[in-house]
Amino acid sequence: MAKLREGKLYQLLKESNNADEIFDACYNHAYSGKDLNARDEETGENFMHLLAEEIRHFTSARGVGIIYLMACKGVDLDIADINGDTFLHKICQKPHTHRVLVSAIR
């Protein structure tokens, strides 16, 4: 297991407001061949939990496309973190995430 919160992609999600840069990084991650279901060794979170934390980047039409892409690439949306929360739990707790929710469950 890795420390996902120490990775470059997580730092980009936290610090950048450049939608194109974030979209490209997530797209490249999806096609990188890396394990998209890798879990953080401390929190039990996977990549989707990190996206949920920074969901502000993914509520636009283009951002929702990334969520849909991840779901189609086989990301396990049912992985729970150490608190028992899945990606879907986390996004349901945030405002204006209806489109994200729909794209994830399709």
PDB file of C-alpha atoms in Angstrom:
ATOM      1  CA  MET A   1       0.000   0.000   0.000  1.00  0.00           C
ATOM      2  CA  ALA A   2       1.082   3.565  -0.618  1.00  0.00           C
ATOM      3  CA  LYS A   3       0.592   6.973   0.884  1.00  0.00           C
ATOM      4  CA  LEU A   4      -1.721   8.459  -1.736  1.00  0.00           C
ATOM      5  CA  ARG A   5      -1.843  11.853  -0.044  1.00  0.00           C
ATOM      6  CA  GLU A   6       1.874  12.301  -0.611  1.00  0.00           C
ATOM      7  CA  GLY A   7       1.653  11.803  -4.370  1.00  0.00           C
ATOM      8  CA  LYS A   8       1.934  14.442  -7.080  1.00  0.00           C
ATOM      9  CA  LEU A   9      -1.629  13.941  -8.257  1.00  0.00           C
ATOM     10  CA  TYR A  10      -3.089  14.569  -4.813  1.00  0.00           C
ATOM     11  CA  GLN A  11      -0.978  17.700  -4.422  1.00  0.00           C
ATOM     12  CA  LEU A  12      -2.235  18.916  -7.789  1.00  0.00           C
ATOM     13  CA  LEU A  13      -5.846  18.310  -6.748  1.00  0.00           C
ATOM     14  CA  LYS A  14      -5.295  20.263  -3.525  1.00  0.00           C
ATOM     15  CA  GLU A  15      -3.362  23.208  -4.930  1.00  0.00           C
ATOM     16  CA  SER A  16      -4.372  23.790  -8.548  1.00  0.00           C
ATOM     17  CA  ASN A  17      -7.344  25.651  -9.922  1.00  0.00           C
ATOM     18  CA  ASN A  18      -6.381  24.894 -13.511  1.00  0.00           C
ATOM     19  CA  ALA A  19      -9.170  22.622 -14.792  1.00  0.00           C
ATOM     20  CA  ASP A  20      -7.231  21.559 -17.896  1.00  0.00           C
ATOM     21  CA  GLU A  21      -4.176  20.565 -15.862  1.00  0.00           C
ATOM     22  CA  ILE A  22      -6.287  18.537 -13.426  1.00  0.00           C
ATOM     23  CA  PHE A  23      -8.282  16.872 -16.208  1.00  0.00           C
ATOM     24  CA  ASP A  24      -5.101  15.902 -18.062  1.00  0.00           C
ATOM     25  CA  ALA A  25      -3.446  14.541 -14.908  1.00  0.00           C
ATOM     26  CA  CYS A  26      -6.491  12.424 -14.005  1.00  0.00           C
ATOM     27  CA  TYR A  27      -6.864  11.184 -17.582  1.00  0.00           C
ATOM     28  CA  ASN A  28      -3.185  10.230 -17.708  1.00  0.00           C
ATOM     29  CA  HIS A  29      -3.500   8.477 -14.342  1.00  0.00           C
ATOM     30  CA  ALA A  30      -6.461   6.453 -15.620  1.00  0.00           C
ATOM     31  CA  TYR A  31      -4.421   5.212 -18.594  1.00  0.00           C
ATOM     32  CA  SER A  32      -1.076   4.912 -16.796  1.00  0.00           C
ATOM     33  CA  GLY A  33      -1.409   1.217 -16.078  1.00  0.00           C
ATOM     34  CA  LYS A  34      -1.152   1.869 -12.350  1.00  0.00           C
ATOM     35  CA  ASP A  35      -3.515   0.129  -9.974  1.00  0.00           C
ATOM     36  CA  LEU A  36      -6.513   2.468  -9.822  1.00  0.00           C
ATOM     37  CA  ASN A  37      -7.720   0.661  -6.713  1.00  0.00           C
ATOM     38  CA  ALA A  38      -4.488   1.154  -4.748  1.00  0.00           C
ATOM     39  CA  ARG A  39      -5.288   2.045  -1.158  1.00  0.00           C
ATOM     40  CA  ASP A  40      -3.623   4.456   1.218  1.00  0.00           C
ATOM     41  CA  GLU A  41      -1.838   2.549   3.967  1.00  0.00           C
ATOM     42  CA  GLU A  42      -3.046   4.869   6.730  1.00  0.00           C
ATOM     43  CA  THR A  43      -6.572   5.827   5.706  1.00  0.00           C
ATOM     44  CA  GLY A  44      -7.643   2.913   3.496  1.00  0.00           C
ATOM     45  CA  GLU A  45      -8.755   5.424   0.858  1.00  0.00           C
ATOM     46  CA  ASN A  46      -8.359   4.849  -2.842  1.00  0.00           C
ATOM     47  CA  PHE A  47      -7.983   7.365  -5.667  1.00  0.00           C
ATOM     48  CA  MET A  48     -11.733   8.013  -5.776  1.00  0.00           C
ATOM     49  CA  HIS A  49     -11.767   9.095  -2.136  1.00  0.00           C
ATOM     50  CA  LEU A  50      -9.186  11.737  -3.029  1.00  0.00           C
ATOM     51  CA  LEU A  51     -11.352  12.938  -5.901  1.00  0.00           C
ATOM     52  CA  ALA A  52     -14.335  13.141  -3.545  1.00  0.00           C
ATOM     53  CA  GLU A  53     -12.344  15.314  -1.176  1.00  0.00           C
ATOM     54  CA  GLU A  54     -11.642  17.751  -4.026  1.00  0.00           C
ATOM     55  CA  ILE A  55     -14.999  17.299  -5.748  1.00  0.00           C
ATOM     56  CA  ARG A  56     -15.107  20.993  -6.689  1.00  0.00           C
ATOM     57  CA  HIS A  57     -12.954  20.053  -9.701  1.00  0.00           C
ATOM     58  CA  PHE A  58     -15.399  17.431 -10.919  1.00  0.00           C
ATOM     59  CA  THR A  59     -18.867  18.999 -10.884  1.00  0.00           C
ATOM     60  CA  SER A  60     -18.557  20.559 -14.361  1.00  0.00           C
ATOM     61  CA  ALA A  61     -19.471  18.600 -17.479  1.00  0.00           C
ATOM     62  CA  ARG A  62     -15.800  17.934 -18.207  1.00  0.00           C
ATOM     63  CA  GLY A  63     -15.063  16.984 -14.603  1.00  0.00           C
ATOM     64  CA  VAL A  64     -17.985  14.580 -14.503  1.00  0.00           C
ATOM     65  CA  GLY A  65     -16.402  12.926 -17.537  1.00  0.00           C
ATOM     66  CA  ILE A  66     -13.370  12.039 -15.415  1.00  0.00           C
ATOM     67  CA  ILE A  67     -15.584  10.390 -12.785  1.00  0.00           C
ATOM     68  CA  TYR A  68     -17.353   8.432 -15.528  1.00  0.00           C
ATOM     69  CA  LEU A  69     -14.006   7.447 -17.066  1.00  0.00           C
ATOM     70  CA  MET A  70     -12.729   6.151 -13.727  1.00  0.00           C
ATOM     71  CA  ALA A  71     -15.899   4.127 -13.196  1.00  0.00           C
ATOM     72  CA  CYS A  72     -15.562   2.657 -16.700  1.00  0.00           C
ATOM     73  CA  LYS A  73     -11.880   1.856 -16.138  1.00  0.00           C
ATOM     74  CA  GLY A  74     -12.828  -0.428 -13.273  1.00  0.00           C
ATOM     75  CA  VAL A  75     -12.263   1.674 -10.184  1.00  0.00           C
ATOM     76  CA  ASP A  76     -13.997  -0.042  -7.283  1.00  0.00           C
ATOM     77  CA  LEU A  77     -16.518   2.482  -5.967  1.00  0.00           C
ATOM     78  CA  ASP A  78     -17.331   0.211  -3.030  1.00  0.00           C
ATOM     79  CA  ILE A  79     -13.929   0.439  -1.333  1.00  0.00           C
ATOM     80  CA  ALA A  80     -14.455   1.817   2.158  1.00  0.00           C
ATOM     81  CA  ASP A  81     -11.897   3.853   4.076  1.00  0.00           C
ATOM     82  CA  ILE A  82     -11.099   3.235   7.753  1.00  0.00           C
ATOM     83  CA  ASN A  83     -14.274   5.129   8.695  1.00  0.00           C
ATOM     84  CA  GLY A  84     -16.425   2.896   6.496  1.00  0.00           C
ATOM     85  CA  ASP A  85     -17.046   5.629   3.898  1.00  0.00           C
ATOM     86  CA  THR A  86     -16.983   4.886   0.182  1.00  0.00           C
ATOM     87  CA  PHE A  87     -16.602   7.400  -2.641  1.00  0.00           C
ATOM     88  CA  LEU A  88     -20.384   7.510  -2.954  1.00  0.00           C
ATOM     89  CA  HIS A  89     -20.801   8.196   0.768  1.00  0.00           C
ATOM     90  CA  LYS A  90     -18.373  11.087   0.543  1.00  0.00           C
ATOM     91  CA  ILE A  91     -19.905  12.779  -2.483  1.00  0.00           C
ATOM     92  CA  CYS A  92     -23.438  12.448  -1.118  1.00  0.00           C
ATOM     93  CA  GLN A  93     -22.322  14.568   1.844  1.00  0.00           C
ATOM     94  CA  LYS A  94     -21.306  17.468  -0.408  1.00  0.00           C
ATOM     95  CA  PRO A  95     -23.534  20.016  -2.139  1.00  0.00           C
ATOM     96  CA  HIS A  96     -24.060  20.203  -5.908  1.00  0.00           C
ATOM     97  CA  THR A  97     -22.821  16.694  -6.656  1.00  0.00           C
ATOM     98  CA  HIS A  98     -25.899  15.201  -8.327  1.00  0.00           C
ATOM     99  CA  ARG A  99     -24.225  14.940 -11.754  1.00  0.00           C
ATOM    100  CA  VAL A 100     -21.171  13.308 -10.180  1.00  0.00           C
ATOM    101  CA  LEU A 101     -23.344  10.766  -8.427  1.00  0.00           C
ATOM    102  CA  VAL A 102     -25.233   9.905 -11.608  1.00  0.00           C
ATOM    103  CA  SER A 103     -22.025   9.500 -13.629  1.00  0.00           C
ATOM    104  CA  ALA A 104     -20.519   7.222 -10.970  1.00  0.00           C
ATOM    105  CA  ILE A 105     -23.466   4.844 -10.747  1.00  0.00           C
ATOM    106  CA  ARG A 106     -24.081   4.552 -14.486  1.00  0.00           C
TER     107      ARG A 106
END
